[in-house]
Amino acid sequence: MASPSNTTMEDLKTLILAVDSKVNKFNEKLDTIQNKFSNLVQEVKQDVTQVKLEVSKTGQALKELRQNHDVLHRGVEAMELNVQCLEVDKLESMRQSFETDMKNLKEKQLLLEKHDRKYNALVYGMPEKSDENIWKVIDDLMINYSKMEKPKVDNFPFANAHRIPARQNSGERKRPNPIIIRFIHYADKELFLSHGSYLAGKNIRIVDDLPPCMKEARKELAKIAYKIRSDEKLKTRIRHLGVTVILETRTSSRDQWHIRKQFRCC
């Protein structure tokens, strides 16, 4: 076998050295790339860790925010409930105040109307004629029925007097329309009413003129009083105090009056 020439060996050596140099450079570049990749991986890991940390912090913040929202929501609900309670209490207070004011106003109006009727007297059951003279009817009532002194009656200064059309129940015998008498002096009216006892048994009665609601109360108490007189043999009287109509009873003139029933008209 022939031995290689010196030239061939040199070329081979040069080639090997060149290849070795390229391998070394390739290894260096590979190491560089590996280092860069390792650094990149490390940076990515750090970034991922940072992102996880930020996400964790964000999750915690969201959790705290949700808790704060729940607390705030409960607080708002409690405030709304308190406001509703306050509004209900305020409305109830306003309603009660309004009802009280209306009641007081109604009572004042009733008292004013009662005062305006203070000088009036009502006469029920006095016989009526189609062509009657009302002043002669009143004279007859006061002198012949109520047994008042004629000179006193002749000197009464009346403001007015007339019949009041009364509602008649169907099928019932027509009753005389009541008479309303307006006196100039209150004392004269009281004197006239004080003679009402002379009308007992004559189906005639004289009473104070009152507002309609108080008249109704007096009418109801009069029915009760009649039953008490019939069943219990007690004496009765009906009087009014303010806007209250009162039924009182007693056993005899020596006894004190006792309240049996009363109606407040407002």
Short mmCIF file of C-alpha atoms in Angstrom, two decimals:
data_model
loop_
_atom_site.label_atom_id
_atom_site.label_comp_id
_atom_site.label_asym_id
_atom_site.label_seq_id
_atom_site.Cartn_x
_atom_site.Cartn_y
_atom_site.Cartn_z
CA MET A 1 0.00 0.00 0.00
CA ALA A 2 1.32 3.41 -0.91
CA SER A 3 1.86 6.00 1.85
CA PRO A 4 0.06 9.37 1.49
CA SER A 5 2.07 12.24 0.30
CA ASN A 6 3.08 15.13 2.49
CA THR A 7 0.81 17.43 0.56
CA THR A 8 -2.21 15.29 1.17
CA MET A 9 -1.51 15.05 4.89
CA GLU A 10 -1.15 18.76 5.14
CA ASP A 11 -4.42 19.32 3.33
CA LEU A 12 -6.15 16.82 5.56
CA LYS A 13 -4.71 18.44 8.63
CA THR A 14 -5.76 21.84 7.43
CA LEU A 15 -9.25 20.52 6.72
CA ILE A 16 -9.50 18.93 10.12
CA LEU A 17 -8.37 22.13 11.79
CA ALA A 18 -10.87 24.12 9.78
CA VAL A 19 -13.65 21.71 10.67
CA ASP A 20 -12.60 21.77 14.31
CA SER A 21 -12.59 25.55 14.27
CA LYS A 22 -16.08 25.63 12.77
CA VAL A 23 -17.26 23.08 15.33
CA ASN A 24 -15.83 25.21 18.12
CA LYS A 25 -17.52 28.32 16.72
CA PHE A 26 -20.74 26.33 16.33
CA ASN A 27 -20.44 25.16 19.96
CA GLU A 28 -19.76 28.72 21.04
CA LYS A 29 -22.82 29.93 19.12
CA LEU A 30 -24.84 27.01 20.53
CA ASP A 31 -23.68 27.89 24.04
CA THR A 32 -24.59 31.50 23.39
CA ILE A 33 -28.02 30.51 22.11
CA GLN A 34 -28.46 28.14 25.05
CA ASN A 35 -27.53 30.91 27.47
CA LYS A 36 -29.90 33.32 25.78
CA PHE A 37 -32.65 30.69 25.77
CA SER A 38 -31.98 29.92 29.43
CA ASN A 39 -32.10 33.62 30.22
CA LEU A 40 -35.29 33.96 28.18
CA VAL A 41 -36.83 30.99 29.96
CA GLN A 42 -35.79 32.51 33.28
CA GLU A 43 -37.27 35.86 32.33
CA VAL A 44 -40.46 34.16 31.18
CA LYS A 45 -40.62 32.25 34.47
CA GLN A 46 -40.11 35.52 36.35
CA ASP A 47 -42.77 37.20 34.24
CA VAL A 48 -45.17 34.29 34.80
CA THR A 49 -44.44 34.42 38.54
CA GLN A 50 -45.05 38.18 38.50
CA VAL A 51 -48.28 37.70 36.53
CA LYS A 52 -49.41 35.02 38.97
CA LEU A 53 -48.59 37.38 41.83
CA GLU A 54 -50.49 40.22 40.16
CA VAL A 55 -53.41 37.90 39.41
CA SER A 56 -53.39 36.74 43.02
CA LYS A 57 -53.35 40.34 44.21
CA THR A 58 -56.11 41.19 41.75
CA GLY A 59 -58.18 38.21 42.92
CA GLN A 60 -57.70 39.26 46.54
CA ALA A 61 -58.62 42.83 45.63
CA LEU A 62 -61.73 41.57 43.81
CA LYS A 63 -62.64 39.44 46.79
CA GLU A 64 -62.24 42.41 49.14
CA LEU A 65 -64.17 44.59 46.70
CA ARG A 66 -66.97 42.01 46.58
CA GLN A 67 -67.02 41.85 50.38
CA ASN A 68 -67.09 45.64 50.56
CA HIS A 69 -69.88 45.66 48.01
CA ASP A 70 -71.88 43.17 50.08
CA VAL A 71 -71.32 45.22 53.23
CA LEU A 72 -72.30 48.39 51.38
CA HIS A 73 -75.37 46.68 49.93
CA ARG A 74 -76.48 45.52 53.36
CA GLY A 75 -75.85 49.02 54.68
CA VAL A 76 -77.95 50.54 51.91
CA GLU A 77 -80.76 48.05 52.58
CA ALA A 78 -80.62 48.91 56.28
CA MET A 79 -80.69 52.62 55.45
CA GLU A 80 -83.63 52.13 53.08
CA LEU A 81 -85.48 50.19 55.77
CA ASN A 82 -84.76 52.92 58.31
CA VAL A 83 -85.91 55.57 55.84
CA GLN A 84 -89.08 53.59 55.16
CA CYS A 85 -89.70 53.24 58.89
CA LEU A 86 -89.07 56.95 59.37
CA GLU A 87 -91.40 57.77 56.46
CA VAL A 88 -94.10 55.47 57.83
CA ASP A 89 -93.71 56.97 61.30
CA LYS A 90 -93.75 60.48 59.82
CA LEU A 91 -96.80 59.72 57.68
CA GLU A 92 -98.58 58.15 60.66
CA SER A 93 -97.72 61.18 62.79
CA MET A 94 -98.96 63.49 60.02
CA ARG A 95 -102.16 61.44 59.69
CA GLN A 96 -102.83 61.55 63.42
CA SER A 97 -102.08 65.29 63.50
CA PHE A 98 -104.39 65.84 60.52
CA GLU A 99 -107.18 63.81 62.12
CA THR A 100 -106.74 65.74 65.38
CA ASP A 101 -106.86 69.07 63.53
CA MET A 102 -109.94 67.97 61.59
CA LYS A 103 -111.63 66.81 64.79
CA ASN A 104 -110.82 70.09 66.53
CA LEU A 105 -112.01 72.06 63.49
CA LYS A 106 -115.24 70.06 63.35
CA GLU A 107 -115.79 70.61 67.07
CA LYS A 108 -115.19 74.37 66.72
CA GLN A 109 -117.57 74.52 63.76
CA LEU A 110 -120.19 72.58 65.73
CA LEU A 111 -119.78 74.88 68.73
CA LEU A 112 -120.15 77.94 66.47
CA GLU A 113 -123.33 76.52 64.98
CA LYS A 114 -124.61 75.65 68.44
CA HIS A 115 -123.85 79.19 69.60
CA ASP A 116 -125.70 80.61 66.59
CA ARG A 117 -128.77 78.56 67.62
CA LYS A 118 -128.40 79.59 71.25
CA TYR A 119 -131.37 81.96 71.14
CA ASN A 120 -133.66 79.47 69.39
CA ALA A 121 -136.28 77.23 70.97
CA LEU A 122 -138.10 74.38 69.20
CA VAL A 123 -141.72 73.49 69.89
CA TYR A 124 -142.97 70.01 68.91
CA GLY A 125 -146.63 68.90 68.87
CA MET A 126 -148.35 72.29 68.97
CA PRO A 127 -151.65 71.95 67.03
CA GLU A 128 -151.48 73.45 63.55
CA LYS A 129 -154.11 75.19 61.40
CA SER A 130 -153.86 76.08 57.73
CA ASP A 131 -154.68 79.78 58.26
CA GLU A 132 -153.05 80.25 61.65
CA ASN A 133 -151.32 83.38 62.92
CA ILE A 134 -148.00 82.15 64.31
CA TRP A 135 -147.85 84.87 66.98
CA LYS A 136 -151.29 83.95 68.31
CA VAL A 137 -150.21 80.29 68.35
CA ILE A 138 -147.15 81.23 70.42
CA ASP A 139 -149.23 83.36 72.80
CA ASP A 140 -151.63 80.43 73.24
CA LEU A 141 -148.71 78.09 73.88
CA MET A 142 -147.02 80.30 76.44
CA ILE A 143 -150.08 81.55 78.31
CA ASN A 144 -152.57 78.67 78.15
CA TYR A 145 -150.25 75.66 77.84
CA SER A 146 -147.07 76.77 79.62
CA LYS A 147 -148.90 78.88 82.24
CA MET A 148 -146.68 81.92 81.78
CA GLU A 149 -147.87 85.37 82.88
CA LYS A 150 -149.54 87.28 80.05
CA PRO A 151 -147.84 90.64 80.78
CA LYS A 152 -144.47 88.90 80.63
CA VAL A 153 -145.33 87.16 77.38
CA ASP A 154 -146.63 90.40 75.86
CA ASN A 155 -143.27 92.03 76.57
CA PHE A 156 -141.13 89.27 75.02
CA PRO A 157 -139.13 90.79 72.13
CA PHE A 158 -139.01 87.99 69.54
CA ALA A 159 -136.62 88.07 66.58
CA ASN A 160 -138.60 85.60 64.49
CA ALA A 161 -140.90 82.57 64.59
CA HIS A 162 -142.23 80.15 61.98
CA ARG A 163 -143.15 76.54 61.29
CA ILE A 164 -140.47 74.17 59.99
CA PRO A 165 -141.61 71.60 57.39
CA ALA A 166 -141.05 68.19 58.97
CA ARG A 167 -140.57 64.88 57.20
CA GLN A 168 -143.67 62.72 57.47
CA ASN A 169 -143.48 58.93 57.42
CA SER A 170 -145.77 57.25 54.90
CA GLY A 171 -148.92 55.79 56.47
CA GLU A 172 -148.41 57.78 59.65
CA ARG A 173 -150.94 60.31 60.90
CA LYS A 174 -149.74 63.77 59.94
CA ARG A 175 -148.06 65.49 62.84
CA PRO A 176 -147.92 69.28 63.34
CA ASN A 177 -144.83 70.88 61.91
CA PRO A 178 -142.50 72.09 64.66
CA ILE A 179 -142.19 75.77 65.47
CA ILE A 180 -138.85 77.54 65.83
CA ILE A 181 -138.83 80.69 67.96
CA ARG A 182 -135.82 83.02 68.02
CA PHE A 183 -135.64 85.19 71.12
CA ILE A 184 -133.82 88.48 71.40
CA HIS A 185 -132.76 87.80 74.99
CA TYR A 186 -131.32 84.47 76.12
CA ALA A 187 -132.93 84.83 79.58
CA ASP A 188 -136.37 85.00 77.98
CA LYS A 189 -135.76 81.72 76.17
CA GLU A 190 -134.56 80.05 79.38
CA LEU A 191 -137.69 81.27 81.19
CA PHE A 192 -139.82 79.79 78.41
CA LEU A 193 -138.02 76.44 78.60
CA SER A 194 -138.34 76.36 82.40
CA HIS A 195 -142.12 76.15 81.97
CA GLY A 196 -141.82 72.97 79.93
CA SER A 197 -142.98 70.88 82.88
CA TYR A 198 -146.51 72.32 82.44
CA LEU A 199 -146.70 70.54 79.08
CA ALA A 200 -146.48 67.06 80.59
CA GLY A 201 -149.22 64.80 79.20
CA LYS A 202 -150.16 67.25 76.41
CA ASN A 203 -147.96 65.71 73.69
CA ILE A 204 -146.18 69.05 73.39
CA ARG A 205 -142.54 69.60 74.24
CA ILE A 206 -140.13 72.51 74.00
CA VAL A 207 -136.37 72.08 73.65
CA ASP A 208 -133.21 73.97 72.71
CA ASP A 209 -132.43 74.25 69.04
CA LEU A 210 -129.24 72.29 68.31
CA PRO A 211 -127.12 71.38 65.26
CA PRO A 212 -128.54 68.39 63.31
CA CYS A 213 -126.08 65.79 64.66
CA MET A 214 -126.84 66.84 68.25
CA LYS A 215 -130.57 66.73 67.52
CA GLU A 216 -130.19 63.13 66.34
CA ALA A 217 -128.27 62.25 69.49
CA ARG A 218 -130.97 63.87 71.63
CA LYS A 219 -133.64 61.98 69.71
CA GLU A 220 -131.95 58.64 70.37
CA LEU A 221 -131.45 59.47 74.05
CA ALA A 222 -135.11 60.50 74.30
CA LYS A 223 -136.13 56.98 73.18
CA ILE A 224 -133.85 55.47 75.82
CA ALA A 225 -135.18 57.88 78.44
CA TYR A 226 -138.78 56.89 77.67
CA LYS A 227 -137.95 53.22 78.17
CA ILE A 228 -136.16 53.99 81.45
CA ARG A 229 -139.16 55.95 82.75
CA SER A 230 -141.49 53.12 81.76
CA ASP A 231 -139.42 50.16 82.97
CA GLU A 232 -137.42 51.56 85.88
CA LYS A 233 -139.75 54.33 87.04
CA LEU A 234 -136.87 56.81 87.18
CA LYS A 235 -136.89 60.52 86.40
CA THR A 236 -134.85 61.50 83.34
CA ARG A 237 -133.43 64.61 81.76
CA ILE A 238 -131.35 65.30 78.67
CA ARG A 239 -128.84 68.12 78.61
CA HIS A 240 -125.92 69.12 76.41
CA LEU A 241 -122.44 70.10 77.45
CA GLY A 242 -120.18 71.40 74.68
CA VAL A 243 -120.70 68.94 71.83
CA THR A 244 -121.82 66.10 74.12
CA VAL A 245 -125.49 65.21 74.70
CA ILE A 246 -126.07 63.57 78.08
CA LEU A 247 -128.92 61.47 79.49
CA GLU A 248 -129.20 61.59 83.27
CA THR A 249 -131.50 59.81 85.72
CA ARG A 250 -132.50 60.08 89.37
CA THR A 251 -135.01 58.42 91.66
CA SER A 252 -136.62 61.58 93.05
CA SER A 253 -136.20 65.32 93.31
CA ARG A 254 -134.11 64.80 96.45
CA ASP A 255 -131.65 62.58 94.62
CA GLN A 256 -128.69 63.71 92.54
CA TRP A 257 -128.62 63.34 88.78
CA HIS A 258 -126.48 60.47 87.49
CA ILE A 259 -125.15 60.11 83.94
CA ARG A 260 -126.80 57.15 82.27
CA LYS A 261 -125.65 57.52 78.67
CA GLN A 262 -123.97 60.16 76.54
CA PHE A 263 -123.11 60.84 72.90
CA ARG A 264 -120.19 62.97 71.75
CA CYS A 265 -121.17 64.44 68.39
CA CYS A 266 -117.72 64.80 66.81
#
